[in-house]
Amino acid sequence: MALVESTSPNDSVTEIDGIKFVVDKGQAVYFENTKLDFVKSMFGFGEFRLVNR
């Protein structure tokens, strides 16, 4: 996962609640039935995780 400034012709762009998600079309199969979740740790920090549904 990375922040990008521009997309390429091989990218698929999905916008949810004003946030754009860019996924390479060749890698999209790995994200099927997956959700992006923000999980807080017991130390108060958090991180994004990909979770299978």
mmCIF file with all atom_site columns, C-alpha atoms in Angstrom:
data_model
loop_
_atom_site.group_PDB
_atom_site.id
_atom_site.type_symbol
_atom_site.label_atom_id
_atom_site.label_alt_id
_atom_site.label_comp_id
_atom_site.label_asym_id
_atom_site.label_entity_id
_atom_site.label_seq_id
_atom_site.pdbx_PDB_ins_code
_atom_site.Cartn_x
_atom_site.Cartn_y
_atom_site.Cartn_z
_atom_site.occupancy
_atom_site.B_iso_or_equiv
_atom_site.pdbx_formal_charge
_atom_site.auth_seq_id
_atom_site.auth_comp_id
_atom_site.auth_asym_id
_atom_site.auth_atom_id
_atom_site.pdbx_PDB_model_num
ATOM 1  C CA . MET A 1 1  ? 0.000   0.000   0.000   1.00 0.00 ? 1  MET A CA 1
ATOM 2  C CA . ALA A 1 2  ? 1.363   3.428   -0.922  1.00 0.00 ? 2  ALA A CA 1
ATOM 3  C CA . LEU A 1 3  ? 0.277   6.987   -1.548  1.00 0.00 ? 3  LEU A CA 1
ATOM 4  C CA . VAL A 1 4  ? 0.421   7.986   -5.203  1.00 0.00 ? 4  VAL A CA 1
ATOM 5  C CA . GLU A 1 5  ? 0.029   11.319  -6.962  1.00 0.00 ? 5  GLU A CA 1
ATOM 6  C CA . SER A 1 6  ? -1.052  10.031  -10.370 1.00 0.00 ? 6  SER A CA 1
ATOM 7  C CA . THR A 1 7  ? -2.539  6.938   -11.936 1.00 0.00 ? 7  THR A CA 1
ATOM 8  C CA . SER A 1 8  ? -1.449  4.833   -14.878 1.00 0.00 ? 8  SER A CA 1
ATOM 9  C CA . PRO A 1 9  ? -3.662  3.415   -17.644 1.00 0.00 ? 9  PRO A CA 1
ATOM 10 C CA . ASN A 1 10 ? -3.430  -0.019  -15.987 1.00 0.00 ? 10 ASN A CA 1
ATOM 11 C CA . ASP A 1 11 ? -4.992  1.240   -12.727 1.00 0.00 ? 11 ASP A CA 1
ATOM 12 C CA . SER A 1 12 ? -8.527  0.822   -11.463 1.00 0.00 ? 12 SER A CA 1
ATOM 13 C CA . VAL A 1 13 ? -9.787  3.781   -9.395  1.00 0.00 ? 13 VAL A CA 1
ATOM 14 C CA . THR A 1 14 ? -12.596 3.463   -6.835  1.00 0.00 ? 14 THR A CA 1
ATOM 15 C CA . GLU A 1 15 ? -13.839 6.372   -4.738  1.00 0.00 ? 15 GLU A CA 1
ATOM 16 C CA . ILE A 1 16 ? -15.559 5.767   -1.387  1.00 0.00 ? 16 ILE A CA 1
ATOM 17 C CA . ASP A 1 17 ? -16.605 8.663   0.867   1.00 0.00 ? 17 ASP A CA 1
ATOM 18 C CA . GLY A 1 18 ? -14.328 11.039  -1.029  1.00 0.00 ? 18 GLY A CA 1
ATOM 19 C CA . ILE A 1 19 ? -11.242 8.825   -0.741  1.00 0.00 ? 19 ILE A CA 1
ATOM 20 C CA . LYS A 1 20 ? -9.806  7.434   -3.966  1.00 0.00 ? 20 LYS A CA 1
ATOM 21 C CA . PHE A 1 21 ? -8.347  3.942   -3.961  1.00 0.00 ? 21 PHE A CA 1
ATOM 22 C CA . VAL A 1 22 ? -6.036  3.002   -6.825  1.00 0.00 ? 22 VAL A CA 1
ATOM 23 C CA . VAL A 1 23 ? -5.356  -0.657  -7.568  1.00 0.00 ? 23 VAL A CA 1
ATOM 24 C CA . ASP A 1 24 ? -3.342  -2.087  -10.433 1.00 0.00 ? 24 ASP A CA 1
ATOM 25 C CA . LYS A 1 25 ? -5.790  -4.096  -12.557 1.00 0.00 ? 25 LYS A CA 1
ATOM 26 C CA . GLY A 1 26 ? -3.434  -7.076  -12.535 1.00 0.00 ? 26 GLY A CA 1
ATOM 27 C CA . GLN A 1 27 ? -3.390  -7.094  -8.725  1.00 0.00 ? 27 GLN A CA 1
ATOM 28 C CA . ALA A 1 28 ? -7.132  -6.470  -8.212  1.00 0.00 ? 28 ALA A CA 1
ATOM 29 C CA . VAL A 1 29 ? -7.871  -10.193 -7.868  1.00 0.00 ? 29 VAL A CA 1
ATOM 30 C CA . TYR A 1 30 ? -5.969  -10.185 -4.554  1.00 0.00 ? 30 TYR A CA 1
ATOM 31 C CA . PHE A 1 31 ? -8.337  -7.554  -3.124  1.00 0.00 ? 31 PHE A CA 1
ATOM 32 C CA . GLU A 1 32 ? -11.616 -9.304  -3.934  1.00 0.00 ? 32 GLU A CA 1
ATOM 33 C CA . ASN A 1 33 ? -13.753 -9.983  -0.838  1.00 0.00 ? 33 ASN A CA 1
ATOM 34 C CA . THR A 1 34 ? -11.366 -7.851  1.229   1.00 0.00 ? 34 THR A CA 1
ATOM 35 C CA . LYS A 1 35 ? -12.020 -4.773  3.332   1.00 0.00 ? 35 LYS A CA 1
ATOM 36 C CA . LEU A 1 36 ? -9.665  -2.107  4.571   1.00 0.00 ? 36 LEU A CA 1
ATOM 37 C CA . ASP A 1 37 ? -9.932  -1.753  8.345   1.00 0.00 ? 37 ASP A CA 1
ATOM 38 C CA . PHE A 1 38 ? -8.261  0.585   10.840  1.00 0.00 ? 38 PHE A CA 1
ATOM 39 C CA . VAL A 1 39 ? -7.234  -1.268  13.991  1.00 0.00 ? 39 VAL A CA 1
ATOM 40 C CA . LYS A 1 40 ? -6.017  0.408   17.184  1.00 0.00 ? 40 LYS A CA 1
ATOM 41 C CA . SER A 1 41 ? -3.457  -1.353  19.328  1.00 0.00 ? 41 SER A CA 1
ATOM 42 C CA . MET A 1 42 ? -3.521  -1.456  23.119  1.00 0.00 ? 42 MET A CA 1
ATOM 43 C CA . PHE A 1 43 ? -0.783  1.200   23.082  1.00 0.00 ? 43 PHE A CA 1
ATOM 44 C CA . GLY A 1 44 ? -3.065  3.730   21.356  1.00 0.00 ? 44 GLY A CA 1
ATOM 45 C CA . PHE A 1 45 ? -1.454  3.451   17.929  1.00 0.00 ? 45 PHE A CA 1
ATOM 46 C CA . GLY A 1 46 ? -3.352  2.278   14.886  1.00 0.00 ? 46 GLY A CA 1
ATOM 47 C CA . GLU A 1 47 ? -2.734  0.777   11.517  1.00 0.00 ? 47 GLU A CA 1
ATOM 48 C CA . PHE A 1 48 ? -4.620  -0.128  8.372   1.00 0.00 ? 48 PHE A CA 1
ATOM 49 C CA . ARG A 1 49 ? -5.121  -3.823  7.690   1.00 0.00 ? 49 ARG A CA 1
ATOM 50 C CA . LEU A 1 50 ? -6.637  -5.745  4.822   1.00 0.00 ? 50 LEU A CA 1
ATOM 51 C CA . VAL A 1 51 ? -9.173  -8.206  6.228   1.00 0.00 ? 51 VAL A CA 1
ATOM 52 C CA . ASN A 1 52 ? -10.845 -11.041 4.307   1.00 0.00 ? 52 ASN A CA 1
ATOM 53 C CA . ARG A 1 53 ? -14.613 -11.045 4.579   1.00 0.00 ? 53 ARG A CA 1
#
